[in-house]
Amino acid sequence: MNTTIMLFLLQDGITNGAIYALLGLALVLVFAVTRVILIPQGEFVTYGALTYATLASGQVPGTARLAVVMGIAALGLDLVMRRRILRPALIGRSLAINVLLPVAILALTSTLAGKQTPIGIDIALSLLIVGAIGLYLYRIAFAPIAHTSVLVLLIAAVGCHLALQGIGLVFFGAEGQRGPPLSNASFTIDPLRFTGQSVAVYAVTLALIAALWLFFGFTLYGKALRATAVNRLGARLVGIRTAMSGQVAFLLAAVIGATSGILIVPITTLYYDTGFLIGLKGFVAAIIGGLVSYPLTAIAALLVGTVESFSSFYASNFKEVIVFALIIPVLLLRSLAAPAADDEKD
């Protein structure tokens, strides 16, 4: 270990930590609004990355067709659950969001696939596809059980993770893929070398954090999400549609996850199940942040990325163990700080 190696490890740790920060913020957002511990966040990463890589290779990704199928299922669920209050306006709105939107995305994707479209078009299509999947995932799997316990929601999240991972294997195969970099530029600040992709990771992370801050602080939907996170029942009493808040939270989480995957896939080869491990590291950061604090989660994510980087240098065989062991002292301290609860009486 010398100064040069230490700087390289810090650079790598900050790059990874920026990705984990995005995932951790998405997990905190979803849990605060819906009480769902979003285990499938890793699948959003995988779907975003491999959808982008598939589009860049000139093919139509299977995720575009998955969004259509999930949208049709969401429409059927809407019609069944609202059968007593169905009106033409409600049917038309549900049809537009759940069927016409994903069909339009699939048609646009099929039209543009194989035409050497710019990278920006591929990124936009990937975000649209994965965002739609996140939206329909909440409507199908979580909205009907939104008022159950956190444990039931966790079990549902694990089931969604397993299902989406299996579907990812069907769509993308067992072979890994890489996508084109966002920029081929590079520059050197002795002794460190920065690529355009690494700079894009920093810039996009900062831009998304700033956008989330503006969204929650200055928009009506953002304030509604904050109100739902603080008091779900109180939000309903003042007229906030908590189901809509859940859909917006899942949509944002899916877009953030897909963005993270698009930033990662030019750097390293991603497989259909790679996102789960990446998502777990974002989950570690979210746990350290207590699943409530956005700034603390972002700081914890940088810590997780740095620890992972130095662990890969000193003990590469145990780096995953070391990273996941970070939550043990945090959970221990939180359990000691929590007030003692009396045993339940029969």
Short mmCIF file of C-alpha atoms in Angstrom, two decimals:
data_model
loop_
_atom_site.label_atom_id
_atom_site.label_comp_id
_atom_site.label_asym_id
_atom_site.label_seq_id
_atom_site.Cartn_x
_atom_site.Cartn_y
_atom_site.Cartn_z
CA MET A 1 0.00 0.00 0.00
CA ASN A 2 1.29 3.43 -0.96
CA THR A 3 -0.25 6.80 -1.69
CA THR A 4 -0.88 6.03 -5.36
CA ILE A 5 -2.65 2.75 -4.63
CA MET A 6 -4.67 4.40 -1.88
CA LEU A 7 -5.85 7.10 -4.29
CA PHE A 8 -6.84 4.49 -6.88
CA LEU A 9 -8.80 2.58 -4.24
CA LEU A 10 -10.52 5.76 -3.04
CA GLN A 11 -11.45 6.65 -6.61
CA ASP A 12 -12.91 3.19 -7.18
CA GLY A 13 -14.71 3.30 -3.83
CA ILE A 14 -16.31 6.68 -4.54
CA THR A 15 -17.46 5.50 -7.98
CA ASN A 16 -19.08 2.39 -6.52
CA GLY A 17 -20.41 4.36 -3.58
CA ALA A 18 -22.17 6.79 -5.90
CA ILE A 19 -24.09 3.87 -7.44
CA TYR A 20 -24.93 2.45 -4.02
CA ALA A 21 -26.10 5.90 -2.93
CA LEU A 22 -28.67 5.99 -5.71
CA LEU A 23 -29.96 2.53 -4.84
CA GLY A 24 -30.00 3.31 -1.13
CA LEU A 25 -32.00 6.49 -1.70
CA ALA A 26 -34.52 4.55 -3.80
CA LEU A 27 -34.90 1.94 -1.08
CA VAL A 28 -35.43 4.59 1.59
CA LEU A 29 -37.97 6.38 -0.61
CA VAL A 30 -40.03 3.24 -1.24
CA PHE A 31 -39.92 2.07 2.37
CA ALA A 32 -40.89 5.49 3.72
CA VAL A 33 -43.91 5.77 1.44
CA THR A 34 -45.13 2.16 1.17
CA ARG A 35 -43.38 0.23 4.01
CA VAL A 36 -42.05 -2.15 1.35
CA ILE A 37 -38.43 -3.27 1.66
CA LEU A 38 -37.80 -3.31 -2.07
CA ILE A 39 -35.80 -6.50 -2.59
CA PRO A 40 -36.42 -6.32 -6.40
CA GLN A 41 -34.44 -3.07 -6.60
CA GLY A 42 -31.54 -5.14 -7.91
CA GLU A 43 -33.73 -6.41 -10.75
CA PHE A 44 -34.43 -2.84 -11.80
CA VAL A 45 -30.65 -2.41 -12.05
CA THR A 46 -30.30 -5.57 -14.14
CA TYR A 47 -33.27 -4.81 -16.37
CA GLY A 48 -32.08 -1.26 -17.01
CA ALA A 49 -28.53 -2.35 -17.81
CA LEU A 50 -29.38 -5.32 -20.03
CA THR A 51 -32.26 -3.52 -21.76
CA TYR A 52 -29.83 -0.74 -22.66
CA ALA A 53 -27.21 -3.25 -23.86
CA THR A 54 -29.83 -5.12 -25.92
CA LEU A 55 -31.07 -1.92 -27.55
CA ALA A 56 -27.49 -0.88 -28.30
CA SER A 57 -26.99 -4.21 -30.11
CA GLY A 58 -29.99 -3.47 -32.33
CA GLN A 59 -32.49 -5.92 -30.80
CA VAL A 60 -35.87 -5.50 -29.11
CA PRO A 61 -35.53 -6.39 -25.39
CA GLY A 62 -38.00 -8.80 -23.85
CA THR A 63 -38.64 -6.30 -21.07
CA ALA A 64 -40.68 -4.18 -23.51
CA ARG A 65 -43.07 -7.09 -24.01
CA LEU A 66 -43.07 -7.78 -20.26
CA ALA A 67 -44.28 -4.22 -19.64
CA VAL A 68 -47.24 -4.83 -21.97
CA VAL A 69 -48.18 -8.08 -20.22
CA MET A 70 -47.90 -6.47 -16.78
CA GLY A 71 -49.96 -3.51 -17.97
CA ILE A 72 -52.76 -5.78 -19.16
CA ALA A 73 -52.69 -7.59 -15.82
CA ALA A 74 -52.86 -4.24 -14.00
CA LEU A 75 -55.86 -3.23 -16.14
CA GLY A 76 -57.68 -6.45 -15.27
CA LEU A 77 -56.94 -5.92 -11.59
CA ASP A 78 -58.23 -2.33 -11.79
CA LEU A 79 -61.47 -3.43 -13.39
CA VAL A 80 -62.05 -6.17 -10.81
CA MET A 81 -61.23 -4.05 -7.75
CA ARG A 82 -63.22 -1.01 -8.94
CA ARG A 83 -66.15 -2.86 -10.48
CA ARG A 84 -68.63 -1.13 -8.17
CA ILE A 85 -67.56 2.40 -9.08
CA LEU A 86 -66.62 1.95 -12.72
CA ARG A 87 -67.26 4.96 -14.92
CA PRO A 88 -66.18 5.64 -18.49
CA ALA A 89 -63.60 8.16 -17.29
CA LEU A 90 -62.00 5.66 -14.91
CA ILE A 91 -61.97 2.92 -17.53
CA GLY A 92 -60.43 5.24 -20.10
CA ARG A 93 -57.74 6.44 -17.69
CA SER A 94 -56.84 2.90 -16.65
CA LEU A 95 -56.78 1.74 -20.27
CA ALA A 96 -54.50 4.61 -21.29
CA ILE A 97 -52.01 4.11 -18.45
CA ASN A 98 -51.99 0.33 -18.30
CA VAL A 99 -52.35 -0.70 -21.96
CA LEU A 100 -51.89 2.15 -24.41
CA LEU A 101 -48.72 3.43 -22.71
CA PRO A 102 -46.75 0.14 -22.72
CA VAL A 103 -48.02 -0.73 -26.23
CA ALA A 104 -46.78 2.65 -27.46
CA ILE A 105 -43.40 2.06 -25.79
CA LEU A 106 -43.16 -1.40 -27.41
CA ALA A 107 -44.11 0.00 -30.82
CA LEU A 108 -41.53 2.78 -30.51
CA THR A 109 -38.88 0.31 -29.38
CA SER A 110 -39.62 -2.08 -32.26
CA THR A 111 -39.51 0.80 -34.74
CA LEU A 112 -36.17 2.18 -33.56
CA ALA A 113 -34.39 -1.12 -32.83
CA GLY A 114 -31.62 -1.89 -35.29
CA LYS A 115 -31.44 1.62 -36.77
CA GLN A 116 -28.19 2.72 -35.07
CA THR A 117 -30.01 5.18 -32.86
CA PRO A 118 -28.02 7.58 -30.66
CA ILE A 119 -27.12 6.47 -27.15
CA GLY A 120 -29.52 9.02 -25.70
CA ILE A 121 -32.47 7.35 -27.45
CA ASP A 122 -31.47 3.92 -26.11
CA ILE A 123 -31.16 5.32 -22.59
CA ALA A 124 -34.55 7.03 -22.79
CA LEU A 125 -36.24 3.85 -24.06
CA SER A 126 -34.60 1.78 -21.32
CA LEU A 127 -35.82 4.17 -18.63
CA LEU A 128 -39.34 4.18 -20.10
CA ILE A 129 -39.51 0.37 -20.21
CA VAL A 130 -38.16 -0.24 -16.72
CA GLY A 131 -40.16 2.66 -15.27
CA ALA A 132 -43.35 1.10 -16.66
CA ILE A 133 -42.41 -2.27 -15.13
CA GLY A 134 -41.91 -0.64 -11.74
CA LEU A 135 -45.24 1.14 -12.00
CA TYR A 136 -47.16 -2.04 -12.83
CA LEU A 137 -45.23 -4.10 -10.29
CA TYR A 138 -46.64 -2.00 -7.46
CA ARG A 139 -50.15 -2.12 -8.89
CA ILE A 140 -50.13 -5.92 -9.29
CA ALA A 141 -48.11 -7.15 -6.32
CA PHE A 142 -48.25 -4.52 -3.58
CA ALA A 143 -51.28 -2.24 -3.95
CA PRO A 144 -53.79 -5.01 -3.10
CA ILE A 145 -51.93 -5.77 0.16
CA ALA A 146 -50.78 -2.24 0.99
CA HIS A 147 -52.41 -2.27 4.44
CA THR A 148 -50.92 -5.54 5.64
CA SER A 149 -47.89 -5.93 7.91
CA VAL A 150 -44.31 -5.19 6.90
CA LEU A 151 -43.55 -8.92 7.10
CA VAL A 152 -46.22 -9.77 4.51
CA LEU A 153 -44.92 -7.00 2.25
CA LEU A 154 -41.38 -8.35 2.67
CA ILE A 155 -42.50 -11.85 1.67
CA ALA A 156 -44.22 -10.39 -1.40
CA ALA A 157 -41.03 -8.46 -2.25
CA VAL A 158 -38.95 -11.64 -2.07
CA GLY A 159 -41.45 -13.39 -4.34
CA CYS A 160 -41.25 -10.53 -6.85
CA HIS A 161 -37.45 -10.69 -6.76
CA LEU A 162 -37.43 -14.42 -7.55
CA ALA A 163 -40.00 -14.03 -10.33
CA LEU A 164 -38.23 -11.07 -11.97
CA GLN A 165 -34.87 -12.80 -11.73
CA GLY A 166 -36.24 -15.89 -13.47
CA ILE A 167 -37.87 -13.76 -16.16
CA GLY A 168 -34.55 -11.95 -16.61
CA LEU A 169 -32.84 -15.29 -17.29
CA VAL A 170 -35.46 -16.05 -19.96
CA PHE A 171 -35.10 -12.67 -21.65
CA PHE A 172 -31.35 -12.09 -21.47
CA GLY A 173 -29.88 -15.58 -21.10
CA ALA A 174 -27.07 -16.70 -18.85
CA GLU A 175 -24.37 -14.85 -20.79
CA GLY A 176 -23.21 -11.46 -19.54
CA GLN A 177 -23.49 -8.28 -21.56
CA ARG A 178 -21.83 -4.89 -21.73
CA GLY A 179 -23.19 -1.65 -23.10
CA PRO A 180 -21.49 1.22 -24.91
CA PRO A 181 -19.98 3.92 -22.67
CA LEU A 182 -21.72 7.25 -22.38
CA SER A 183 -18.46 8.98 -23.27
CA ASN A 184 -15.08 7.81 -24.55
CA ALA A 185 -13.26 10.90 -23.28
CA SER A 186 -10.62 10.64 -20.59
CA PHE A 187 -8.19 12.86 -18.74
CA THR A 188 -5.48 12.45 -16.13
CA ILE A 189 -4.90 14.21 -12.85
CA ASP A 190 -1.61 12.71 -11.78
CA PRO A 191 -1.64 9.90 -10.80
CA LEU A 192 -5.38 9.31 -11.33
CA ARG A 193 -7.05 8.71 -14.68
CA PHE A 194 -10.70 9.68 -15.08
CA THR A 195 -12.81 8.28 -17.89
CA GLY A 196 -15.90 9.87 -19.29
CA GLN A 197 -17.96 7.03 -17.85
CA SER A 198 -16.69 7.58 -14.30
CA VAL A 199 -17.34 11.31 -14.60
CA ALA A 200 -20.84 10.48 -15.86
CA VAL A 201 -21.42 8.37 -12.74
CA TYR A 202 -20.52 11.32 -10.48
CA ALA A 203 -22.49 13.84 -12.54
CA VAL A 204 -25.64 11.73 -12.86
CA THR A 205 -25.58 10.84 -9.16
CA LEU A 206 -25.32 14.48 -8.11
CA ALA A 207 -27.97 15.50 -10.66
CA LEU A 208 -30.42 12.85 -9.45
CA ILE A 209 -29.88 13.76 -5.80
CA ALA A 210 -30.47 17.42 -6.64
CA ALA A 211 -33.55 16.52 -8.70
CA LEU A 212 -34.98 14.47 -5.82
CA TRP A 213 -34.35 17.36 -3.41
CA LEU A 214 -36.18 19.75 -5.72
CA PHE A 215 -38.97 17.23 -6.31
CA PHE A 216 -39.63 16.64 -2.62
CA GLY A 217 -39.20 20.26 -1.63
CA PHE A 218 -41.01 22.20 -4.33
CA THR A 219 -43.55 20.01 -6.15
CA LEU A 220 -47.05 18.99 -5.13
CA TYR A 221 -46.42 15.29 -5.76
CA GLY A 222 -43.17 15.44 -3.82
CA LYS A 223 -44.87 17.02 -0.82
CA ALA A 224 -47.64 14.41 -1.06
CA LEU A 225 -45.00 11.65 -0.93
CA ARG A 226 -43.40 13.28 2.11
CA ALA A 227 -46.78 13.52 3.82
CA THR A 228 -47.50 9.86 3.08
CA ALA A 229 -44.11 8.89 4.48
CA VAL A 230 -44.72 10.83 7.71
CA ASN A 231 -48.28 9.66 8.36
CA ARG A 232 -50.06 7.40 5.88
CA LEU A 233 -53.45 7.63 7.63
CA GLY A 234 -53.20 11.39 8.04
CA ALA A 235 -52.34 11.75 4.35
CA ARG A 236 -55.48 9.82 3.42
CA LEU A 237 -57.61 11.98 5.71
CA VAL A 238 -56.50 15.16 3.95
CA GLY A 239 -57.25 13.71 0.52
CA ILE A 240 -53.87 12.38 -0.62
CA ARG A 241 -54.24 9.19 -2.65
CA THR A 242 -51.76 6.87 -0.95
CA ALA A 243 -52.09 4.32 -3.76
CA MET A 244 -50.95 6.96 -6.22
CA SER A 245 -48.07 7.83 -3.87
CA GLY A 246 -46.99 4.20 -3.90
CA GLN A 247 -47.05 4.10 -7.70
CA VAL A 248 -44.97 7.27 -7.93
CA ALA A 249 -42.48 5.87 -5.39
CA PHE A 250 -42.08 2.62 -7.35
CA LEU A 251 -41.78 4.54 -10.61
CA LEU A 252 -38.98 6.68 -9.19
CA ALA A 253 -37.25 3.62 -7.70
CA ALA A 254 -37.41 1.79 -11.04
CA VAL A 255 -36.01 4.78 -12.94
CA ILE A 256 -33.22 5.24 -10.39
CA GLY A 257 -32.39 1.53 -10.51
CA ALA A 258 -32.37 1.51 -14.32
CA THR A 259 -30.16 4.61 -14.36
CA SER A 260 -27.72 2.88 -12.00
CA GLY A 261 -27.62 -0.17 -14.28
CA ILE A 262 -26.98 1.97 -17.36
CA LEU A 263 -24.09 3.65 -15.54
CA ILE A 264 -22.61 0.30 -14.50
CA VAL A 265 -22.95 -1.84 -17.63
CA PRO A 266 -20.21 -0.06 -19.67
CA ILE A 267 -17.78 -0.56 -16.76
CA THR A 268 -18.35 -4.23 -15.94
CA THR A 269 -20.10 -7.23 -17.45
CA LEU A 270 -23.59 -7.72 -16.00
CA TYR A 271 -25.53 -10.98 -15.84
CA TYR A 272 -29.22 -11.58 -15.23
CA ASP A 273 -28.61 -12.01 -11.48
CA THR A 274 -25.84 -9.46 -10.91
CA GLY A 275 -28.18 -6.70 -9.86
CA PHE A 276 -29.29 -8.55 -6.73
CA LEU A 277 -25.84 -8.31 -5.16
CA ILE A 278 -25.50 -4.66 -6.16
CA GLY A 279 -28.92 -3.93 -4.72
CA LEU A 280 -27.97 -5.61 -1.44
CA LYS A 281 -25.06 -3.22 -1.05
CA GLY A 282 -27.44 -0.32 -1.52
CA PHE A 283 -29.62 -2.01 1.09
CA VAL A 284 -26.68 -2.04 3.53
CA ALA A 285 -26.34 1.72 3.04
CA ALA A 286 -30.08 2.16 3.56
CA ILE A 287 -29.97 0.10 6.78
CA ILE A 288 -27.09 2.21 8.11
CA GLY A 289 -29.24 5.24 7.33
CA GLY A 290 -32.06 3.68 9.33
CA LEU A 291 -34.32 3.48 6.24
CA VAL A 292 -35.38 7.06 7.01
CA SER A 293 -32.47 9.45 6.43
CA TYR A 294 -31.52 10.37 2.86
CA PRO A 295 -28.26 12.25 3.71
CA LEU A 296 -27.10 9.52 6.10
CA THR A 297 -27.87 6.88 3.46
CA ALA A 298 -25.78 8.72 0.86
CA ILE A 299 -22.85 9.04 3.28
CA ALA A 300 -23.20 5.39 4.26
CA ALA A 301 -23.16 4.38 0.58
CA LEU A 302 -19.81 6.12 0.08
CA LEU A 303 -18.53 4.29 3.17
CA VAL A 304 -19.75 0.96 1.77
CA GLY A 305 -18.07 1.62 -1.59
CA THR A 306 -14.79 2.62 0.08
CA VAL A 307 -14.79 -0.39 2.41
CA GLU A 308 -15.48 -2.68 -0.54
CA SER A 309 -12.64 -1.16 -2.53
CA PHE A 310 -10.06 -1.50 0.25
CA SER A 311 -11.34 -4.97 1.13
CA SER A 312 -10.77 -6.09 -2.45
CA PHE A 313 -7.13 -5.03 -2.05
CA TYR A 314 -6.43 -6.56 1.35
CA ALA A 315 -8.79 -9.56 1.37
CA SER A 316 -10.47 -9.98 -2.00
CA ASN A 317 -11.93 -13.39 -1.10
CA PHE A 318 -13.80 -11.88 1.85
CA LYS A 319 -14.78 -8.45 0.50
CA GLU A 320 -18.49 -9.30 0.27
CA VAL A 321 -18.47 -10.67 3.82
CA ILE A 322 -16.75 -7.54 5.11
CA VAL A 323 -19.24 -5.24 3.34
CA PHE A 324 -22.32 -7.07 4.60
CA ALA A 325 -20.83 -7.31 8.10
CA LEU A 326 -21.04 -3.51 8.30
CA ILE A 327 -24.71 -3.75 9.27
CA ILE A 328 -23.97 -5.89 12.35
CA PRO A 329 -22.58 -3.11 14.59
CA VAL A 330 -25.25 -0.73 13.27
CA LEU A 331 -28.05 -3.13 14.18
CA LEU A 332 -26.42 -3.80 17.54
CA LEU A 333 -26.19 -0.10 18.37
CA ARG A 334 -29.77 0.51 17.27
CA SER A 335 -31.03 -2.38 19.38
CA LEU A 336 -29.18 -1.06 22.43
CA ALA A 337 -30.48 2.47 21.83
CA ALA A 338 -34.08 1.35 21.33
CA PRO A 339 -36.31 1.62 24.41
CA ALA A 340 -37.08 -1.65 26.13
CA ALA A 341 -40.51 -3.06 25.30
CA ASP A 342 -42.57 -5.11 27.73
CA ASP A 343 -43.43 -8.64 26.75
CA GLU A 344 -46.90 -9.02 25.31
CA LYS A 345 -49.45 -10.27 27.75
CA ASP A 346 -51.89 -13.02 26.89
#
